[in-house]
mmCIF file of C-alpha atoms and ligand atoms in Angstrom:
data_model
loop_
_atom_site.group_PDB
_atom_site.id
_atom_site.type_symbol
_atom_site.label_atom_id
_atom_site.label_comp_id
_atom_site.label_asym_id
_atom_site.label_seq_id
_atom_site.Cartn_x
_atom_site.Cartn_y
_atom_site.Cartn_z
ATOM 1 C CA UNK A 1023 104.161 79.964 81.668
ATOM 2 C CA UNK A 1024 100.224 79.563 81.282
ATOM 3 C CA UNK A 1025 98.497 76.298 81.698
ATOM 4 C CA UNK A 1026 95.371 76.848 79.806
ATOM 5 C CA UNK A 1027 92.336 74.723 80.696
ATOM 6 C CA UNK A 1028 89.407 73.369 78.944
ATOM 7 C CA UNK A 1029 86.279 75.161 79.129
ATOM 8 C CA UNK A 1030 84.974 72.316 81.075
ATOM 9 C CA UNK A 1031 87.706 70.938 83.348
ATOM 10 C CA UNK A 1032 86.405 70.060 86.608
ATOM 11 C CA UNK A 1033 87.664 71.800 89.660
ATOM 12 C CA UNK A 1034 89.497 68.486 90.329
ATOM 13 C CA UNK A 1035 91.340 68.414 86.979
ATOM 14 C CA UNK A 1036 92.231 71.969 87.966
ATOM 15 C CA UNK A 1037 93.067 71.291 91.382
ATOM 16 C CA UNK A 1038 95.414 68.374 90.459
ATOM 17 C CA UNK A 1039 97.376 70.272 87.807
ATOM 18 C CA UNK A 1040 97.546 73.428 90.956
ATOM 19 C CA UNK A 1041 98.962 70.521 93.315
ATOM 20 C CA UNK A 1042 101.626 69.392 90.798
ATOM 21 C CA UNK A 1043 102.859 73.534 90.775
ATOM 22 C CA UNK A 1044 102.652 74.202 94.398
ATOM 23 C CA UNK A 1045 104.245 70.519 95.154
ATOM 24 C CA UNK A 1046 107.404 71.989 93.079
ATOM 25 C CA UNK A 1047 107.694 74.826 94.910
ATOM 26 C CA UNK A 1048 106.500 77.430 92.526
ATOM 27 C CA UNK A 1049 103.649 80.099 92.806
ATOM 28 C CA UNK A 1050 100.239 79.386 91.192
ATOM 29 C CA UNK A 1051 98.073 82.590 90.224
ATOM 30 C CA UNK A 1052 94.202 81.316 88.980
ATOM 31 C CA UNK A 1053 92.517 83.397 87.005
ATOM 32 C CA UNK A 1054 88.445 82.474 86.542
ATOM 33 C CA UNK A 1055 87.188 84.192 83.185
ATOM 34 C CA UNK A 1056 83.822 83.604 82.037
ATOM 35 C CA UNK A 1057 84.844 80.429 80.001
ATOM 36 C CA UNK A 1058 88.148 79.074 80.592
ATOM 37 C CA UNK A 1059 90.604 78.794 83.677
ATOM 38 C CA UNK A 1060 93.922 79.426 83.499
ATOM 39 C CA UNK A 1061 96.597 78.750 86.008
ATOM 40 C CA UNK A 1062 99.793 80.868 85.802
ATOM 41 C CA UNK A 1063 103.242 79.950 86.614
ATOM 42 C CA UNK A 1064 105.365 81.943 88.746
ATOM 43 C CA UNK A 1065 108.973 80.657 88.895
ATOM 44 C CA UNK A 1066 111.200 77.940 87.432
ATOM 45 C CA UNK A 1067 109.524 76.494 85.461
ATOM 46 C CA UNK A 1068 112.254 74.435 84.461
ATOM 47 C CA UNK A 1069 111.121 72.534 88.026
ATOM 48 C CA UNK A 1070 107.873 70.945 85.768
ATOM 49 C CA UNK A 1071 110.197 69.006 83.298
ATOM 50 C CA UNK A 1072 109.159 65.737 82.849
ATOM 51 C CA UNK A 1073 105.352 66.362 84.814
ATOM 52 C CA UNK A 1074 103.722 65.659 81.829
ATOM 53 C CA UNK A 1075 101.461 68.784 82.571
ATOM 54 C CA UNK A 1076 100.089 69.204 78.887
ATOM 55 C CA UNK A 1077 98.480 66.104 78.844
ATOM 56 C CA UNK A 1078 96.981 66.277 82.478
ATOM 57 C CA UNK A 1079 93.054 65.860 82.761
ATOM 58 C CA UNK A 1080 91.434 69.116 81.729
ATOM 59 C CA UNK A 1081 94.765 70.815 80.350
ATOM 60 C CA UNK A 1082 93.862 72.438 76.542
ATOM 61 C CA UNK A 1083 97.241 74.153 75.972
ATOM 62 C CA UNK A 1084 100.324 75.173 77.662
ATOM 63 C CA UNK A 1085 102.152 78.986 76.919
ATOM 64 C CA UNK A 1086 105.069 80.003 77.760
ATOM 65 C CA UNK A 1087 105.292 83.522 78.756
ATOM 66 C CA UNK A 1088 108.274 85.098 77.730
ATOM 67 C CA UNK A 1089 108.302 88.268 79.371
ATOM 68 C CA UNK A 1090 109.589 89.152 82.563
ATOM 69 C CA UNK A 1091 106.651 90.178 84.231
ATOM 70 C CA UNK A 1092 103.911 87.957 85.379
ATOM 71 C CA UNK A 1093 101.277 89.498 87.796
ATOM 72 C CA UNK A 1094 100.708 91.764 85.155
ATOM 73 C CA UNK A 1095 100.608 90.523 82.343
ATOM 74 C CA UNK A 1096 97.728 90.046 80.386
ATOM 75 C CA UNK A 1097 98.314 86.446 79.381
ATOM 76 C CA UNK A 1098 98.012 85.740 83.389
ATOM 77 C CA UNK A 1099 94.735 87.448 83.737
ATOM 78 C CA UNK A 1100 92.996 88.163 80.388
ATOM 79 C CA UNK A 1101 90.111 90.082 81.367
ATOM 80 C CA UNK A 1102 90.841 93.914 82.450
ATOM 81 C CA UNK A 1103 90.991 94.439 86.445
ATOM 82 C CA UNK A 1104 88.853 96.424 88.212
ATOM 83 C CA UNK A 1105 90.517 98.060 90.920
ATOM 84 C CA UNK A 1106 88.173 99.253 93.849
ATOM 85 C CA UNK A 1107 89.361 102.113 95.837
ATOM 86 C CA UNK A 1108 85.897 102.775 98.572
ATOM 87 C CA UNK A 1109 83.359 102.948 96.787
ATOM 88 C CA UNK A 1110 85.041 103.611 93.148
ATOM 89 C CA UNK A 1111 85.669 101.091 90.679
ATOM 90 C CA UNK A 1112 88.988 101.779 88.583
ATOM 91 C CA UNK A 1113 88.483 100.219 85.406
ATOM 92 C CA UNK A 1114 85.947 99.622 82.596
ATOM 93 C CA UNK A 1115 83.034 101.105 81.952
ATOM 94 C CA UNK A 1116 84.195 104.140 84.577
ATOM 95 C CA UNK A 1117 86.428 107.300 84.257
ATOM 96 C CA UNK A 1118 87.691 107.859 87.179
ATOM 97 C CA UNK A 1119 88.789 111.771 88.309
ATOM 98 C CA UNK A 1120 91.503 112.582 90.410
ATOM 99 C CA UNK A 1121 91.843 116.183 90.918
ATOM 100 C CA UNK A 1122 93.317 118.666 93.210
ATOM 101 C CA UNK A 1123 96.638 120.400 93.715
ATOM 102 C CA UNK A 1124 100.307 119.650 93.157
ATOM 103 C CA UNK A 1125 101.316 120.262 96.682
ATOM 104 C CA UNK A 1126 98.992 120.291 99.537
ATOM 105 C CA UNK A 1127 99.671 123.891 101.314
ATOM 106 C CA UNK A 1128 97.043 124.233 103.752
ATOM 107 C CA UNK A 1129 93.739 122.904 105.512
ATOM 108 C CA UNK A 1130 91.555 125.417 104.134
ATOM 109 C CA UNK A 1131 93.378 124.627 100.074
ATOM 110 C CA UNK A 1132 92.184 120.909 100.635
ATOM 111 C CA UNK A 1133 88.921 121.517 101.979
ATOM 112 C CA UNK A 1134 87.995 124.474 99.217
ATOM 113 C CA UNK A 1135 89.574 122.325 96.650
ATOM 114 C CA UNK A 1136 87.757 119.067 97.503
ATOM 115 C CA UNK A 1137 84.594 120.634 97.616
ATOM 116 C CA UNK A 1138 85.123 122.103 94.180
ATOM 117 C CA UNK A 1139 86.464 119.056 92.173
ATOM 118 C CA UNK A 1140 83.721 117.030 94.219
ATOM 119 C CA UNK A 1141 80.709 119.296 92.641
ATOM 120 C CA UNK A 1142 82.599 119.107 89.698
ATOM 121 C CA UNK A 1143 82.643 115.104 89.171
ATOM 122 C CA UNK A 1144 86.032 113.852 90.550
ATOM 123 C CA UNK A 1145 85.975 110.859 92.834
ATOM 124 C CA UNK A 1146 89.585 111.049 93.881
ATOM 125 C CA UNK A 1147 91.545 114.322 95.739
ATOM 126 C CA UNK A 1148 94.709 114.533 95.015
ATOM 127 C CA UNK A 1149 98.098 115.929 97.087
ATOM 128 C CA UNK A 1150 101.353 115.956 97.611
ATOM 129 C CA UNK A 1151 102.809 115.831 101.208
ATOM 130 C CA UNK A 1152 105.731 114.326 99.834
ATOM 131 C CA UNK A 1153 106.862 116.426 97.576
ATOM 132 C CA UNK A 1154 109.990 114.880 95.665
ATOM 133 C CA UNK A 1155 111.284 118.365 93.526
ATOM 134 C CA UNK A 1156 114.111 118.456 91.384
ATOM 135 C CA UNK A 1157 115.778 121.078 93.465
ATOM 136 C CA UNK A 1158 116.241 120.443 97.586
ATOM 137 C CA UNK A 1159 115.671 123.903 97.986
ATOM 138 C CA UNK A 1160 112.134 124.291 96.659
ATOM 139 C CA UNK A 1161 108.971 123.840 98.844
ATOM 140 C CA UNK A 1162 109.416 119.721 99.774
ATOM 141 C CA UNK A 1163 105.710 119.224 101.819
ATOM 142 C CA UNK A 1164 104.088 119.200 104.946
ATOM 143 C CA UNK A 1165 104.680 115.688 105.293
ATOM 144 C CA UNK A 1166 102.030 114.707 108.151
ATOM 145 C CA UNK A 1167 100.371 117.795 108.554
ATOM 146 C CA UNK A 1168 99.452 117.142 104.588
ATOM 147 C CA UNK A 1169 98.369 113.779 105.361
ATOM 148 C CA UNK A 1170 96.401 115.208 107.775
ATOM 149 C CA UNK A 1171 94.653 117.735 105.915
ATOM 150 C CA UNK A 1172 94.000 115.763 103.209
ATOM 151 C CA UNK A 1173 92.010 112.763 105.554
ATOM 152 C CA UNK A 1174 90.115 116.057 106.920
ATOM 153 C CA UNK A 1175 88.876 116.641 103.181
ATOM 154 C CA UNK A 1176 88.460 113.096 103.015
ATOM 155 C CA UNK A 1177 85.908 112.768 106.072
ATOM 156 C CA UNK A 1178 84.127 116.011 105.098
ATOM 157 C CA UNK A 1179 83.579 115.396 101.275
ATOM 158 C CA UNK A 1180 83.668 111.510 101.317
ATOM 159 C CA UNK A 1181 86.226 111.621 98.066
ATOM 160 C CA UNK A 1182 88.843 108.979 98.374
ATOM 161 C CA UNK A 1183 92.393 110.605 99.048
ATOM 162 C CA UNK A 1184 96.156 109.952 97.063
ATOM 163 C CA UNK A 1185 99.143 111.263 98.069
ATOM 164 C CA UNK A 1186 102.441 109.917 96.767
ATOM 165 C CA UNK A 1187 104.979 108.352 98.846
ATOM 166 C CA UNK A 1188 108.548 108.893 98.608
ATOM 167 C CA UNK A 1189 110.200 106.583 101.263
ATOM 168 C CA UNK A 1190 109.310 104.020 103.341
ATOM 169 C CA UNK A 1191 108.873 105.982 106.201
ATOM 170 C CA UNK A 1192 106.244 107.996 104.211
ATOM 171 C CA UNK A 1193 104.919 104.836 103.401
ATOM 172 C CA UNK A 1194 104.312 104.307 107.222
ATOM 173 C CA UNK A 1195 102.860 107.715 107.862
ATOM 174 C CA UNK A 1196 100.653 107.819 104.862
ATOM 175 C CA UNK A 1197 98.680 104.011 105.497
ATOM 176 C CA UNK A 1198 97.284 105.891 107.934
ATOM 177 C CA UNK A 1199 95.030 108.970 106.691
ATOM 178 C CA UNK A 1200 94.820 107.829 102.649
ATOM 179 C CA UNK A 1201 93.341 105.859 100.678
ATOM 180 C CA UNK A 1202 95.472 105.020 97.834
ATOM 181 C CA UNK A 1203 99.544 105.297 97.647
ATOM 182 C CA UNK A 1204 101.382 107.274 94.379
ATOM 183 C CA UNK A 1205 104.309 105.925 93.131
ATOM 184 C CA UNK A 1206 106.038 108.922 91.161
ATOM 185 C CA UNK A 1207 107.731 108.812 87.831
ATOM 186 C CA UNK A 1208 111.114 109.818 89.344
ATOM 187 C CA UNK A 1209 110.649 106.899 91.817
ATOM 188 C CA UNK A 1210 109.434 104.391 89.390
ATOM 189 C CA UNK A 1211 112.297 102.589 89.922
ATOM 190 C CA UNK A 1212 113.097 102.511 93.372
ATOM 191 C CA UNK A 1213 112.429 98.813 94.042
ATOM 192 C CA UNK A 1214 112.389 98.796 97.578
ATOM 193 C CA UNK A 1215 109.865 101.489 97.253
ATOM 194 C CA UNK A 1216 107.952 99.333 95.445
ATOM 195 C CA UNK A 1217 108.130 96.510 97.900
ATOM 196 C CA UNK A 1218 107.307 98.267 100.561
ATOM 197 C CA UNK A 1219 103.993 99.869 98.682
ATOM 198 C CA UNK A 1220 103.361 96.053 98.067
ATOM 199 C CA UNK A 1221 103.111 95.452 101.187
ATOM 200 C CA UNK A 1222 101.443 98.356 102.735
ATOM 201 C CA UNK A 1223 98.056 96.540 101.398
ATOM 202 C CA UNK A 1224 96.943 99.989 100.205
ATOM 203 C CA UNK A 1225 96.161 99.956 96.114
ATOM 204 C CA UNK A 1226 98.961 101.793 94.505
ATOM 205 C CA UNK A 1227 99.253 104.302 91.419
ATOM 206 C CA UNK A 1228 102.487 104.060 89.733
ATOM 207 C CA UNK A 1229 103.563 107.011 87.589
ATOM 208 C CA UNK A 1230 105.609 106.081 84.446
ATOM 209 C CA UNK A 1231 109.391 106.865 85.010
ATOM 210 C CA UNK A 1232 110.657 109.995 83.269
ATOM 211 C CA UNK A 1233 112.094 108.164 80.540
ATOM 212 C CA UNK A 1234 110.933 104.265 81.109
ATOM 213 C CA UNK A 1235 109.950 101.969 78.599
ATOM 214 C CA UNK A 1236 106.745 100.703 78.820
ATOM 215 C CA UNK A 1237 108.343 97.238 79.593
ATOM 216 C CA UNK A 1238 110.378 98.712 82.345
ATOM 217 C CA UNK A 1239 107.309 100.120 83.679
ATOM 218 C CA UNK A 1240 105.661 96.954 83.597
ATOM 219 C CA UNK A 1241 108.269 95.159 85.595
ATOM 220 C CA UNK A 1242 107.869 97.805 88.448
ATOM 221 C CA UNK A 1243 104.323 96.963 88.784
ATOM 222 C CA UNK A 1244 105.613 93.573 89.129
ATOM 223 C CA UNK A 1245 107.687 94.532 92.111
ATOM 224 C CA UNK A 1246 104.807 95.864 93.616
ATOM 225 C CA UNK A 1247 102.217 92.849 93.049
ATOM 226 C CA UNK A 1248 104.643 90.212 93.537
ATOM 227 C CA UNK A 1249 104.238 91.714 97.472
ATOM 228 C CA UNK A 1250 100.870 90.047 97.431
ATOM 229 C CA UNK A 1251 98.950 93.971 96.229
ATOM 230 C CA UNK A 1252 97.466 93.465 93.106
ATOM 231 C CA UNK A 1253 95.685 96.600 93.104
ATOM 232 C CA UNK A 1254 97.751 97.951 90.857
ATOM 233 C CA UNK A 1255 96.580 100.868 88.596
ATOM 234 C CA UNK A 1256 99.282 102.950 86.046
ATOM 235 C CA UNK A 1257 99.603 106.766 85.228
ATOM 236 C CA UNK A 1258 101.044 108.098 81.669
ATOM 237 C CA UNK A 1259 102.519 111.204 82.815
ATOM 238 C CA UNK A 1260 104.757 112.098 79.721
ATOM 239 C CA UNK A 1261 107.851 111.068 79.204
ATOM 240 C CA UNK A 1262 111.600 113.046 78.098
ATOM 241 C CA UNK A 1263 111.980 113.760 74.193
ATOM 242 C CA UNK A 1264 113.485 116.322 72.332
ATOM 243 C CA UNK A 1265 110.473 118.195 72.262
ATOM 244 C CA UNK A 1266 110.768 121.366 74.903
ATOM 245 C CA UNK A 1267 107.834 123.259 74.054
ATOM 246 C CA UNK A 1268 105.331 120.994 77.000
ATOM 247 C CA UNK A 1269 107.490 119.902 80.209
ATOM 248 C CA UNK A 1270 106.957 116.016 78.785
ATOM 249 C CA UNK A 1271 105.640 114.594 76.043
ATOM 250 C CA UNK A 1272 101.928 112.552 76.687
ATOM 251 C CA UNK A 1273 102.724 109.169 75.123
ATOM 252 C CA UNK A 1274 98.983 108.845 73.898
ATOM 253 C CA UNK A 1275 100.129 105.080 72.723
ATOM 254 C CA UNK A 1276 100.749 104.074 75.791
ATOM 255 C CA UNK A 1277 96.821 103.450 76.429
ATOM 256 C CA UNK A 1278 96.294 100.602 73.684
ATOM 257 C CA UNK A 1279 99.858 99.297 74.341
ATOM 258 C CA UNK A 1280 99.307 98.831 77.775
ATOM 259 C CA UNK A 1281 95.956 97.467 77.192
ATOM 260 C CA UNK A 1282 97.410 95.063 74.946
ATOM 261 C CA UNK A 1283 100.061 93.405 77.739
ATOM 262 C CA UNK A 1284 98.373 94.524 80.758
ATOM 263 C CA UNK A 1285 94.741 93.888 82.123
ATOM 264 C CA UNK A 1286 96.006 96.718 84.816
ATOM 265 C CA UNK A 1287 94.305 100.242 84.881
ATOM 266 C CA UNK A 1288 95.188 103.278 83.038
ATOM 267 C CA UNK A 1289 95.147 106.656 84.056
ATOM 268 C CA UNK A 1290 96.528 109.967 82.443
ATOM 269 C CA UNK A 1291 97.909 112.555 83.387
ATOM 270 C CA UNK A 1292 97.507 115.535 81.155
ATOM 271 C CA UNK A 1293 98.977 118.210 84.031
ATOM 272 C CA UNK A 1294 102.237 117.078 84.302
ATOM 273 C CA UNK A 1295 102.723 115.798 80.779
ATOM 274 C CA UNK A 1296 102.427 119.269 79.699
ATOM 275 C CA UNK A 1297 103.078 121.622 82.126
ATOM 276 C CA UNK A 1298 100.828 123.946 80.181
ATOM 277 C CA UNK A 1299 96.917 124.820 81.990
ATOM 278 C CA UNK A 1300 95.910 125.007 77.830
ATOM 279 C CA UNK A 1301 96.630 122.127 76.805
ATOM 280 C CA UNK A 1302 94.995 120.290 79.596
ATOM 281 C CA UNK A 1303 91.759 120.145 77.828
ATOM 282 C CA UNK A 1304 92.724 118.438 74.416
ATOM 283 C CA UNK A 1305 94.855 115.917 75.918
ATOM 284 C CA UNK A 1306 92.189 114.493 78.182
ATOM 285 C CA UNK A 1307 89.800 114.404 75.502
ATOM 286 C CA UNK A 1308 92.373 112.266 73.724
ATOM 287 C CA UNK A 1309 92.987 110.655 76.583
ATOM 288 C CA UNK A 1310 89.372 108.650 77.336
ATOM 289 C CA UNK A 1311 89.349 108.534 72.830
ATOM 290 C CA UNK A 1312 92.339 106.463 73.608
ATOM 291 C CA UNK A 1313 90.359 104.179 76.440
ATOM 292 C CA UNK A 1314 92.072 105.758 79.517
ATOM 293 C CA UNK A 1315 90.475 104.269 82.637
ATOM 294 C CA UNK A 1316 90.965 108.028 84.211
ATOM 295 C CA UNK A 1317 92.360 111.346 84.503
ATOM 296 C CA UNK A 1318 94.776 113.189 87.137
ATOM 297 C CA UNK A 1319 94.446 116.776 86.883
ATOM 298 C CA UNK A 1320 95.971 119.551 88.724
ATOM 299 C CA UNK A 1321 93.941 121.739 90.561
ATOM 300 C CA UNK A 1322 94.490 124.734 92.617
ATOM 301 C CA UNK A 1323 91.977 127.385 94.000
ATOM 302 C CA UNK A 1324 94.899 130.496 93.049
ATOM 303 C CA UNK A 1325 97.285 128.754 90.257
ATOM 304 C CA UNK A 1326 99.360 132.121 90.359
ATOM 305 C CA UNK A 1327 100.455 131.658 94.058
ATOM 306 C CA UNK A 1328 100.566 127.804 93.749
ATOM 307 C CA UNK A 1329 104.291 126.559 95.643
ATOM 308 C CA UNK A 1330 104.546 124.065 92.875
ATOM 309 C CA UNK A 1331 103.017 123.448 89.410
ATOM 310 C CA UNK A 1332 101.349 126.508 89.441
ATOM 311 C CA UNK A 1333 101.909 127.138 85.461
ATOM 312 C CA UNK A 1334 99.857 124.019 84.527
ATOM 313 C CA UNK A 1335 97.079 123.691 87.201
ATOM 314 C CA UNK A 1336 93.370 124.745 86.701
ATOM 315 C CA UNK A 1337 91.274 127.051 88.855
ATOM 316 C CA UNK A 1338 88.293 125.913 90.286
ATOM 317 C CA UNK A 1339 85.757 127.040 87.225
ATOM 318 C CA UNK A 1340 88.824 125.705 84.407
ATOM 319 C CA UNK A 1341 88.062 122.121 86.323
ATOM 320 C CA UNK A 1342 83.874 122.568 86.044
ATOM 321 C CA UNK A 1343 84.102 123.953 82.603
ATOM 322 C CA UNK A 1344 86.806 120.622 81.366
ATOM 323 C CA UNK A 1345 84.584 117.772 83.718
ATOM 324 C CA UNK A 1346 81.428 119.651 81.442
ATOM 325 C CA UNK A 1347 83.311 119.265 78.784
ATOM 326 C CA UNK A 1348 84.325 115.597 79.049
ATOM 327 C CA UNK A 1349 81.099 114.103 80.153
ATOM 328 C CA UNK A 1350 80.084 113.363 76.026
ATOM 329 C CA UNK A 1351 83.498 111.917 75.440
ATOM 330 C CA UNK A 1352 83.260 109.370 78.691
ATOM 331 C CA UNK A 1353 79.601 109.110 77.747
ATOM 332 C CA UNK A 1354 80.723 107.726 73.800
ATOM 333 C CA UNK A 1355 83.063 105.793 75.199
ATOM 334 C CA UNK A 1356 81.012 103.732 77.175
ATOM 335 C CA UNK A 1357 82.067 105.280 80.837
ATOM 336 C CA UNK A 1358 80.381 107.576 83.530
ATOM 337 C CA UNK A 1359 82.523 109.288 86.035
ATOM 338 C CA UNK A 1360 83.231 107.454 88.895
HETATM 339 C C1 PEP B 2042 102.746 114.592 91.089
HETATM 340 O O1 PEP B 2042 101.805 113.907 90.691
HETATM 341 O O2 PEP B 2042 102.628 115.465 91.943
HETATM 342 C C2 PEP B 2042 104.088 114.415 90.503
HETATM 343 C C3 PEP B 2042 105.178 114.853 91.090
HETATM 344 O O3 PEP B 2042 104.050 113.785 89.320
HETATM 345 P P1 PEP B 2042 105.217 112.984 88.541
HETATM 346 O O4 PEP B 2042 105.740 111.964 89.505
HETATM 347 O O5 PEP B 2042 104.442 112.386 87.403
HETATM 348 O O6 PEP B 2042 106.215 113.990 88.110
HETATM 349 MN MN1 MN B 2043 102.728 118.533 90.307
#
């Protein structure tokens, strides 16, 4: 539940009604807009019977809050989050690029590509070390060595660096050279995956599950913020229908859905809903129509001899010519790359 409170409740009226939650052994999460406070519930709340909370000094209204996710739910933190990731601010008024290559393959394929989506407006280089592929005998990563190469792009182009995680142990490895964790859509649901990225204190990006509900996907970003990490920003990625001609299929709703439940980022990803370099272009311009916080597109500096995703990455120009391209649409809608 919510515990809404006046616009001008005193920090003591607020402070009292805080007391009362803690004193029954549930979580309080404040959230300070412009006008109003409100104080959300985390728990059994079955605990405040009898309190008398709704008439409390400087309580307007209580709500409960009948879905199963909390942290990130909108009605817990009304206005939209800003996530910070260096000197990048995920969230309104900003599109944020991340760009680079499915797979990282080599030290000179980071540093090439991270000079070239750099120039070309990203913020963010992406990479795989972990790669999670459908089949154990393709290419699976350079694990380490990839983290390595990527913080080597990192220090020499000052671009923040991603790389998703696929087990704890990665987790462990990857603190250490990035600066921002990937949950993937085949791990979406992994829970202790998601605890332990809530408690590596890095912000996370979590990819929507191959075919998750948008209230499924919610509750994973739960897992991961109930850790204490509320940096919490979420990918569209495409999910499984019918449909075979593009690899998923980019569920363009997702954007005012989300922003309708969620004050989380949210990112899209027009690479791997597709799986088709054409159709990269559209679907980002539809993505920031749609209010998309940011963009993840694949990048590679040879697509043709790319170990994975090869098919739906750009080249180096492909990337200039679509960041050119997009600058009017962030531009209308309100955002400058960031
Ligand atoms: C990726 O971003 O490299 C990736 C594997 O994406 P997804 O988890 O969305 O399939
Ligand atoms: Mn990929």
């Amino acid at each position: 539940m919510i515990i809404i409170m006046k616009p001008n409740a005193s920090q003591e009226a607020i402070d009292r009604v805080t007391q009362v939650i803690q004193d029954n052994d549930l979580q309080v999460h404040l959230s300070r807009g412009h006008e109003v406070t409100i104080i959300g519930v985390v728990g059994d709340k079955t605990r405040l019977k009898g309190k008398n909370l709704e008439i409390a000094d400087g309580v307007d209204k209580i709500v409960a809050v009948t879905e199963s996710y909390k942290l990130a739910n909108k009605k817990f933190h009304p206005e939209q989050s800003v996530i910070q990731v260096g000197n990048t601010s995920i969230g309104p008024g900003s599109l944020t690029i991340m760009a680079g290559p499915c797979a990282v393959e080599s030290r000179e394929q980071m540093m090439e590509t991270a000079f070239a989506v750099k120039k070309a407006g990203a913020s963010f280089l992406r990479g795989g070390a972990y790669k999670p592929r459908t089949s154990p005998y393709s290419f699976q990563g350079l694990e380490e060595t990839g983290l390595q190469y990527m913080k080597e792009a990192r220090e020499a182009t000052g671009l923040n660096v991603i790389c998703e995680v696929t087990s704890e142990h990665a987790i462990e490895r990857a603190v250490r050279y990035v600066d921002m964790l990937q949950i993937g859509a085949r791990n979406m649901q992994n829970f202790e995956l998601l605890k332990e990225a809530g408690k590596s204190g890095l912000p996370v990006l979590l990819k929507r599950g191959l075919s998750a509900t948008i209230d499924e996907w919610l509750n994973a970003a739960e897992y991961i913020m109930s850790e204490g990490n509320e940096h919490v920003v979420l990918c569209e990625r495409g999910i499984r229908t019918y449909e075979t001609s593009t690899r998923n299929t980019l569920d363009i709703s997702a954007v005012p859905v989300l922003r309708s439940r969620t004050h989380l980022p949210v990112i899209l990803d027009p690479s791997h809903a597709t799986g088709v370099r054409a159709y990269v272009a559209p679907l980002a311009k539809a993505a920031i129509a749609a209010g998309a916080d940011g963009l993840m597109i694949e990048v590679h500096p040879d697509p043709a001899h790319a170990l994975s995703d090869g098919p739906q990455s750009l080249t180096f120009d492909q990337f200039e010519d679509l960041t050119a391209q997009l600058r009017p649409y962030s531009s209308l809608a309100g955002r400058s790359f960031s």
